[in-house]
Amino acid sequence: MAHILDGKAISEEIRAELKTRVSELKEKDIIPGLAVLLVGDDPASRSYVTAKERACEEAGIYSCEVKLPATATQKEIMDVVQRFNADDQINGILVQLPLPDSAMEEAVIEAIDPDKDVDGFHPMNVGRMMMGMPAFVPCTPNGILHILKRSGIETAGAHVVVIGRSNIVGRPMINLLSQKTELGNATVTMCHTRTKNMAEFTRQADIVIAAVGWPNTLTADMIKEGAVVIDVGVNRVEDSTKKRGYRLCGDVDFETVAEKASAITPVPGGVGPMTITMLLSNTIESAVRCYGVE
Ligand code: GUN
């Protein structure tokens, strides 16, 4: 049975460190601030945003939320972003994705001040990260790197197969893993919906990162014995035995894969809490940069 990579416990460890950092900043009259924009009422997005705000509160970070209806125009969304850009209390801006109209996403992301782009989605930060320059790094890939680091799993020289090519997870993930850094130096392969014989690639992997958005995509026959498996999926599967009518499951067929892997992240309690922790970390870093303190 695989070792469970407890993202929740690692998160708690890092959040305690961040809380101390926030207290030190408070002594210098600095309170990091995060602004969140939620457009529409997708229940999953609502629950992510609530979790992010709660985590801010626990860490001592100021947060505020603006909610717009799903019918909001691009101009209305941009106006809120501009307001956040101009607000000195705000060091980090998060526009929860996906937007109800995904065609607006590029323009909205580009409107965010890159110095407040704690999601690391602005082309300026994406480009800087690609080049190995200081930049805000997207929270989910960064969270995964920290799970591996704190669990003593070496990426240098490892073959990592990432399934999924999204701008939020897959693309930044392969980029970071391939960099000549402490948490990089991996040999990376990216698989996606048009990959033929995906199992041929995943079976070669020392580490498999599944970021597909579909339950049970990675099954035990697709990994080699002793592989490390990171499950990024958060899928809602109908379940009438649950009070809320659904349960959360990842992209990995946990029961069977856990028999064969050496280590695996659970869903929930794996990557999810780490994503939020990295958001807190980026918001604090933004405040530190903004005020030029040590
Ligand atoms: N939607 C899914 N993941 C994320 C994330 O990390 N940030 C934002 N803004 N939206 C998301």
CSV table of C-alpha atoms and ligand atoms in Angstrom, one decimal:
chain,number,residue,atom,x,y,z
A,1,MET,CA,0.0,0.0,0.0
A,2,ALA,CA,1.3,3.4,-1.0
A,3,HIS,CA,2.4,6.0,1.5
A,4,ILE,CA,-0.2,8.7,1.6
A,5,LEU,CA,1.2,12.2,0.8
A,6,ASP,CA,-0.8,14.2,3.3
A,7,GLY,CA,-1.2,17.6,1.6
A,8,LYS,CA,-3.4,18.8,4.5
A,9,ALA,CA,-0.7,18.1,7.1
A,10,ILE,CA,2.0,19.7,5.0
A,11,SER,CA,-0.3,22.7,4.4
A,12,GLU,CA,-0.8,23.1,8.1
A,13,GLU,CA,3.0,23.1,8.6
A,14,ILE,CA,3.5,25.7,6.0
A,15,ARG,CA,0.5,27.8,7.1
A,16,ALA,CA,1.9,28.0,10.6
A,17,GLU,CA,5.2,29.4,9.2
A,18,LEU,CA,3.2,31.9,7.1
A,19,LYS,CA,1.2,33.0,10.1
A,20,THR,CA,4.4,33.8,11.9
A,21,ARG,CA,5.6,35.8,8.9
A,22,VAL,CA,2.3,37.7,8.8
A,23,SER,CA,2.7,38.6,12.6
A,24,GLU,CA,6.2,39.9,11.9
A,25,LEU,CA,4.9,42.1,9.1
A,26,LYS,CA,2.1,43.3,11.3
A,27,GLU,CA,4.7,44.7,13.7
A,28,LYS,CA,5.8,46.8,10.8
A,29,ASP,CA,2.2,47.9,10.2
A,30,ILE,CA,2.0,45.8,7.1
A,31,ILE,CA,-1.2,43.7,6.5
A,32,PRO,CA,-1.1,41.6,3.3
A,33,GLY,CA,-4.4,41.9,1.4
A,34,LEU,CA,-6.1,39.6,-1.1
A,35,ALA,CA,-9.1,40.6,-3.3
A,36,VAL,CA,-11.2,37.9,-4.8
A,37,LEU,CA,-13.6,38.3,-7.8
A,38,LEU,CA,-16.2,35.6,-8.3
A,39,VAL,CA,-18.4,35.9,-11.4
A,40,GLY,CA,-21.5,33.7,-11.5
A,41,ASP,CA,-22.6,31.1,-9.0
A,42,ASP,CA,-20.9,27.8,-10.0
A,43,PRO,CA,-21.0,25.9,-6.7
A,44,ALA,CA,-17.4,24.5,-7.0
A,45,SER,CA,-16.0,28.0,-7.6
A,46,ARG,CA,-18.1,29.3,-4.7
A,47,SER,CA,-16.6,26.7,-2.4
A,48,TYR,CA,-13.0,27.3,-3.6
A,49,VAL,CA,-13.4,31.0,-3.0
A,50,THR,CA,-14.8,30.5,0.5
A,51,ALA,CA,-12.0,28.2,1.4
A,52,LYS,CA,-9.4,30.7,0.1
A,53,GLU,CA,-11.0,33.5,2.2
A,54,ARG,CA,-11.2,31.4,5.3
A,55,ALA,CA,-7.5,30.5,4.9
A,56,CYS,CA,-6.6,34.2,4.6
A,57,GLU,CA,-8.5,34.9,7.8
A,58,GLU,CA,-6.7,32.1,9.7
A,59,ALA,CA,-3.3,33.4,8.5
A,60,GLY,CA,-4.1,37.0,9.4
A,61,ILE,CA,-4.3,38.2,5.8
A,62,TYR,CA,-7.0,40.7,5.0
A,63,SER,CA,-9.4,39.6,2.2
A,64,CYS,CA,-12.3,41.1,0.4
A,65,GLU,CA,-14.7,39.7,-2.2
A,66,VAL,CA,-16.6,41.1,-5.0
A,67,LYS,CA,-19.3,39.0,-6.5
A,68,LEU,CA,-20.8,39.7,-10.0
A,69,PRO,CA,-23.7,37.9,-11.7
A,70,ALA,CA,-23.0,35.4,-14.4
A,71,THR,CA,-24.4,37.9,-16.9
A,72,ALA,CA,-21.7,40.5,-16.0
A,73,THR,CA,-20.2,42.2,-19.1
A,74,GLN,CA,-16.4,42.2,-19.7
A,75,LYS,CA,-16.4,46.0,-18.9
A,76,GLU,CA,-18.0,45.3,-15.5
A,77,ILE,CA,-15.5,42.7,-14.7
A,78,MET,CA,-12.6,44.9,-15.9
A,79,ASP,CA,-13.8,47.8,-13.8
A,80,VAL,CA,-13.6,45.6,-10.6
A,81,VAL,CA,-10.1,44.5,-11.6
A,82,GLN,CA,-9.0,48.1,-12.2
A,83,ARG,CA,-10.4,49.0,-8.7
A,84,PHE,CA,-8.4,46.3,-7.1
A,85,ASN,CA,-5.3,47.4,-9.1
A,86,ALA,CA,-5.6,50.9,-7.7
A,87,ASP,CA,-6.3,49.8,-4.1
A,88,ASP,CA,-3.2,50.1,-1.9
A,89,GLN,CA,-4.7,47.7,0.7
A,90,ILE,CA,-4.7,44.9,-1.9
A,91,ASN,CA,-1.5,43.1,-2.7
A,92,GLY,CA,-3.0,40.1,-4.4
A,93,ILE,CA,-5.8,39.8,-6.9
A,94,LEU,CA,-7.6,36.5,-7.7
A,95,VAL,CA,-10.3,36.2,-10.4
A,96,GLN,CA,-11.7,32.8,-9.9
A,97,LEU,CA,-11.7,30.8,-13.1
A,98,PRO,CA,-13.4,29.6,-15.2
A,99,LEU,CA,-15.4,32.7,-16.0
A,100,PRO,CA,-19.0,32.0,-17.2
A,101,ASP,CA,-17.9,33.3,-20.6
A,102,SER,CA,-14.4,31.8,-21.0
A,103,ALA,CA,-13.8,34.0,-24.1
A,104,MET,CA,-13.2,36.9,-21.7
A,105,GLU,CA,-10.6,35.2,-19.6
A,106,GLU,CA,-7.5,36.3,-21.6
A,107,ALA,CA,-8.4,40.0,-21.5
A,108,VAL,CA,-9.4,39.9,-17.8
A,109,ILE,CA,-6.1,38.2,-16.8
A,110,GLU,CA,-4.1,40.7,-18.8
A,111,ALA,CA,-5.9,43.5,-17.0
A,112,ILE,CA,-4.6,42.4,-13.6
A,113,ASP,CA,-1.5,44.3,-12.4
A,114,PRO,CA,1.3,41.7,-12.8
A,115,ASP,CA,2.7,42.9,-9.4
A,116,LYS,CA,-0.6,41.7,-7.8
A,117,ASP,CA,-1.1,38.6,-10.0
A,118,VAL,CA,-0.8,36.1,-7.1
A,119,ASP,CA,-2.2,33.4,-9.4
A,120,GLY,CA,0.7,33.8,-11.7
A,121,PHE,CA,-1.6,33.7,-14.8
A,122,HIS,CA,-0.6,37.1,-16.3
A,123,PRO,CA,1.5,36.7,-19.5
A,124,MET,CA,4.2,38.8,-17.8
A,125,ASN,CA,4.5,36.3,-14.9
A,126,VAL,CA,4.1,33.3,-17.2
A,127,GLY,CA,7.0,34.6,-19.4
A,128,ARG,CA,9.2,35.5,-16.4
A,129,MET,CA,8.6,32.0,-14.9
A,130,MET,CA,9.4,30.3,-18.2
A,131,MET,CA,12.7,32.2,-18.3
A,132,GLY,CA,13.5,31.3,-14.7
A,133,MET,CA,13.2,34.9,-13.6
A,134,PRO,CA,11.5,35.9,-10.3
A,135,ALA,CA,7.8,35.7,-10.8
A,136,PHE,CA,4.6,34.7,-9.2
A,137,VAL,CA,4.3,30.9,-9.7
A,138,PRO,CA,0.9,29.4,-10.3
A,139,CYS,CA,-0.4,27.9,-7.0
A,140,THR,CA,-1.3,24.3,-7.9
A,141,PRO,CA,2.0,23.4,-9.6
A,142,ASN,CA,3.9,25.2,-6.8
A,143,GLY,CA,1.9,23.3,-4.2
A,144,ILE,CA,2.8,20.0,-5.9
A,145,LEU,CA,6.5,20.8,-5.9
A,146,HIS,CA,6.3,21.6,-2.2
A,147,ILE,CA,4.5,18.3,-1.5
A,148,LEU,CA,7.3,16.4,-3.3
A,149,LYS,CA,10.0,18.4,-1.5
A,150,ARG,CA,8.6,18.1,2.0
A,151,SER,CA,8.0,14.4,1.4
A,152,GLY,CA,11.7,13.8,0.3
A,153,ILE,CA,10.8,12.8,-3.2
A,154,GLU,CA,13.6,13.7,-5.6
A,155,THR,CA,12.7,15.3,-8.9
A,156,ALA,CA,16.2,15.6,-10.2
A,157,GLY,CA,16.7,13.0,-12.9
A,158,ALA,CA,13.2,11.6,-12.4
A,159,HIS,CA,11.0,11.0,-15.4
A,160,VAL,CA,7.8,12.9,-14.7
A,161,VAL,CA,4.7,12.4,-16.9
A,162,VAL,CA,2.1,15.2,-16.6
A,163,ILE,CA,-1.4,14.4,-17.9
A,164,GLY,CA,-3.2,17.6,-18.9
A,165,ARG,CA,-2.1,20.8,-20.8
A,166,SER,CA,-4.0,23.5,-19.0
A,167,ASN,CA,-2.5,27.0,-18.4
A,168,ILE,CA,-3.3,26.6,-14.7
A,169,VAL,CA,-1.6,23.2,-14.0
A,170,GLY,CA,-0.1,21.2,-16.9
A,171,ARG,CA,1.9,23.8,-18.8
A,172,PRO,CA,3.4,25.6,-15.8
A,173,MET,CA,4.0,22.1,-14.1
A,174,ILE,CA,6.2,20.8,-16.9
A,175,ASN,CA,8.0,24.1,-17.2
A,176,LEU,CA,8.9,24.2,-13.5
A,177,LEU,CA,9.9,20.6,-13.3
A,178,SER,CA,12.3,21.0,-16.3
A,179,GLN,CA,14.1,24.0,-14.8
A,180,LYS,CA,17.6,23.8,-13.5
A,181,THR,CA,16.5,24.4,-9.9
A,182,GLU,CA,16.3,22.5,-6.6
A,183,LEU,CA,12.7,21.4,-7.3
A,184,GLY,CA,13.3,20.8,-11.0
A,185,ASN,CA,15.9,18.9,-13.1
A,186,ALA,CA,13.3,16.3,-14.1
A,187,THR,CA,12.8,14.8,-17.5
A,188,VAL,CA,9.3,15.7,-18.4
A,189,THR,CA,6.7,14.3,-20.8
A,190,MET,CA,3.3,15.9,-21.3
A,191,CYS,CA,0.2,13.8,-22.3
A,192,HIS,CA,-3.1,15.2,-23.3
A,193,THR,CA,-6.4,14.3,-25.0
A,194,ARG,CA,-4.8,13.7,-28.3
A,195,THR,CA,-2.0,11.5,-27.0
A,196,LYS,CA,-2.0,8.0,-28.5
A,197,ASN,CA,-1.4,5.1,-26.1
A,198,MET,CA,-1.1,7.2,-23.0
A,199,ALA,CA,-0.3,4.2,-20.9
A,200,GLU,CA,2.9,3.7,-22.8
A,201,PHE,CA,4.2,7.0,-21.5
A,202,THR,CA,2.7,6.8,-18.0
A,203,ARG,CA,4.2,3.3,-17.4
A,204,GLN,CA,7.7,4.8,-17.9
A,205,ALA,CA,7.1,7.5,-15.2
A,206,ASP,CA,8.8,7.7,-11.8
A,207,ILE,CA,6.2,10.4,-11.0
A,208,VAL,CA,2.8,10.8,-12.6
A,209,ILE,CA,0.8,14.0,-12.2
A,210,ALA,CA,-2.8,13.7,-13.3
A,211,ALA,CA,-4.5,17.0,-14.0
A,212,VAL,CA,-7.3,15.9,-16.4
A,213,GLY,CA,-10.6,16.7,-14.7
A,214,TRP,CA,-12.1,13.3,-15.3
A,215,PRO,CA,-12.5,10.6,-12.6
A,216,ASN,CA,-10.6,7.3,-12.8
A,217,THR,CA,-8.5,8.4,-15.8
A,218,LEU,CA,-5.3,6.9,-14.3
A,219,THR,CA,-5.7,3.2,-13.5
A,220,ALA,CA,-3.3,0.8,-11.9
A,221,ASP,CA,-2.3,-0.8,-15.2
A,222,MET,CA,-1.0,2.6,-16.4
A,223,ILE,CA,1.7,3.0,-13.8
A,224,LYS,CA,4.9,1.1,-13.0
A,225,GLU,CA,5.4,-0.5,-9.6
A,226,GLY,CA,6.5,2.0,-7.0
A,227,ALA,CA,5.7,5.1,-9.0
A,228,VAL,CA,4.7,8.3,-7.1
A,229,VAL,CA,1.2,9.5,-8.1
A,230,ILE,CA,0.0,13.1,-7.7
A,231,ASP,CA,-3.8,13.5,-8.2
A,232,VAL,CA,-4.8,17.1,-9.1
A,233,GLY,CA,-8.5,16.2,-10.0
A,234,VAL,CA,-11.4,17.5,-7.9
A,235,ASN,CA,-14.4,15.9,-9.5
A,236,ARG,CA,-17.9,15.9,-8.1
A,237,VAL,CA,-19.5,12.4,-8.5
A,238,GLU,CA,-23.2,11.9,-7.8
A,239,ASP,CA,-23.6,9.9,-4.6
A,240,SER,CA,-27.1,9.6,-3.0
A,241,THR,CA,-25.6,8.2,0.2
A,242,LYS,CA,-24.0,11.7,0.9
A,243,LYS,CA,-26.1,14.5,2.4
A,244,ARG,CA,-25.0,16.9,-0.2
A,245,GLY,CA,-25.7,14.4,-3.0
A,246,TYR,CA,-22.1,14.1,-4.3
A,247,ARG,CA,-18.7,13.0,-3.3
A,248,LEU,CA,-15.3,14.4,-4.4
A,249,CYS,CA,-13.0,12.1,-6.3
A,250,GLY,CA,-9.7,12.7,-8.1
A,251,ASP,CA,-8.5,11.8,-11.6
A,252,VAL,CA,-6.9,8.6,-10.2
A,253,ASP,CA,-8.5,5.3,-9.5
A,254,PHE,CA,-7.3,5.6,-5.9
A,255,GLU,CA,-8.1,2.1,-4.6
A,256,THR,CA,-6.2,0.2,-7.3
A,257,VAL,CA,-3.4,2.7,-7.9
A,258,ALA,CA,-2.6,3.0,-4.2
A,259,GLU,CA,-1.9,-0.8,-4.2
A,260,LYS,CA,0.9,-0.4,-6.8
A,261,ALA,CA,2.3,3.1,-6.2
A,262,SER,CA,4.9,3.9,-3.6
A,263,ALA,CA,3.2,7.2,-2.7
A,264,ILE,CA,0.0,8.9,-3.6
A,265,THR,CA,-2.0,12.1,-2.8
A,266,PRO,CA,-5.6,11.6,-1.7
A,267,VAL,CA,-8.6,13.6,-2.8
A,268,PRO,CA,-9.6,15.5,-0.8
A,269,GLY,CA,-6.7,16.4,1.4
A,270,GLY,CA,-3.8,16.2,-1.1
A,271,VAL,CA,-3.1,18.9,-3.7
A,272,GLY,CA,-6.1,21.1,-2.9
A,273,PRO,CA,-5.0,22.5,0.5
A,274,MET,CA,-1.5,23.1,-0.9
A,275,THR,CA,-2.9,25.3,-3.7
A,276,ILE,CA,-4.5,27.5,-1.2
A,277,THR,CA,-1.3,27.6,0.9
A,278,MET,CA,0.7,28.7,-2.1
A,279,LEU,CA,-1.9,31.5,-2.7
A,280,LEU,CA,-1.3,32.7,0.9
A,281,SER,CA,2.4,32.5,0.3
A,282,ASN,CA,2.3,34.5,-2.9
A,283,THR,CA,0.1,37.2,-1.3
A,284,ILE,CA,2.5,37.6,1.6
A,285,GLU,CA,5.4,37.7,-0.9
A,286,SER,CA,3.6,40.4,-2.9
A,287,ALA,CA,3.1,42.6,0.2
A,288,VAL,CA,6.8,42.1,1.1
A,289,ARG,CA,7.8,43.2,-2.4
A,290,CYS,CA,5.4,46.1,-2.4
A,291,TYR,CA,6.7,47.5,0.9
A,292,GLY,CA,10.3,46.6,0.2
A,293,VAL,CA,10.8,44.9,3.6
A,294,GLU,CA,13.0,41.9,4.5
B,1,GUN,N1,-9.7,27.7,-11.0
B,1,GUN,C1,-9.1,26.5,-10.7
B,1,GUN,N2,-7.9,26.7,-10.1
B,1,GUN,C2,-7.7,28.0,-10.0
B,1,GUN,C3,-6.7,28.8,-9.4
B,1,GUN,O1,-5.7,28.3,-8.9
B,1,GUN,N3,-6.9,30.2,-9.5
B,1,GUN,C4,-8.0,30.7,-10.0
B,1,GUN,N4,-8.1,32.1,-10.1
B,1,GUN,N5,-9.0,30.0,-10.6
B,1,GUN,C5,-8.8,28.7,-10.5
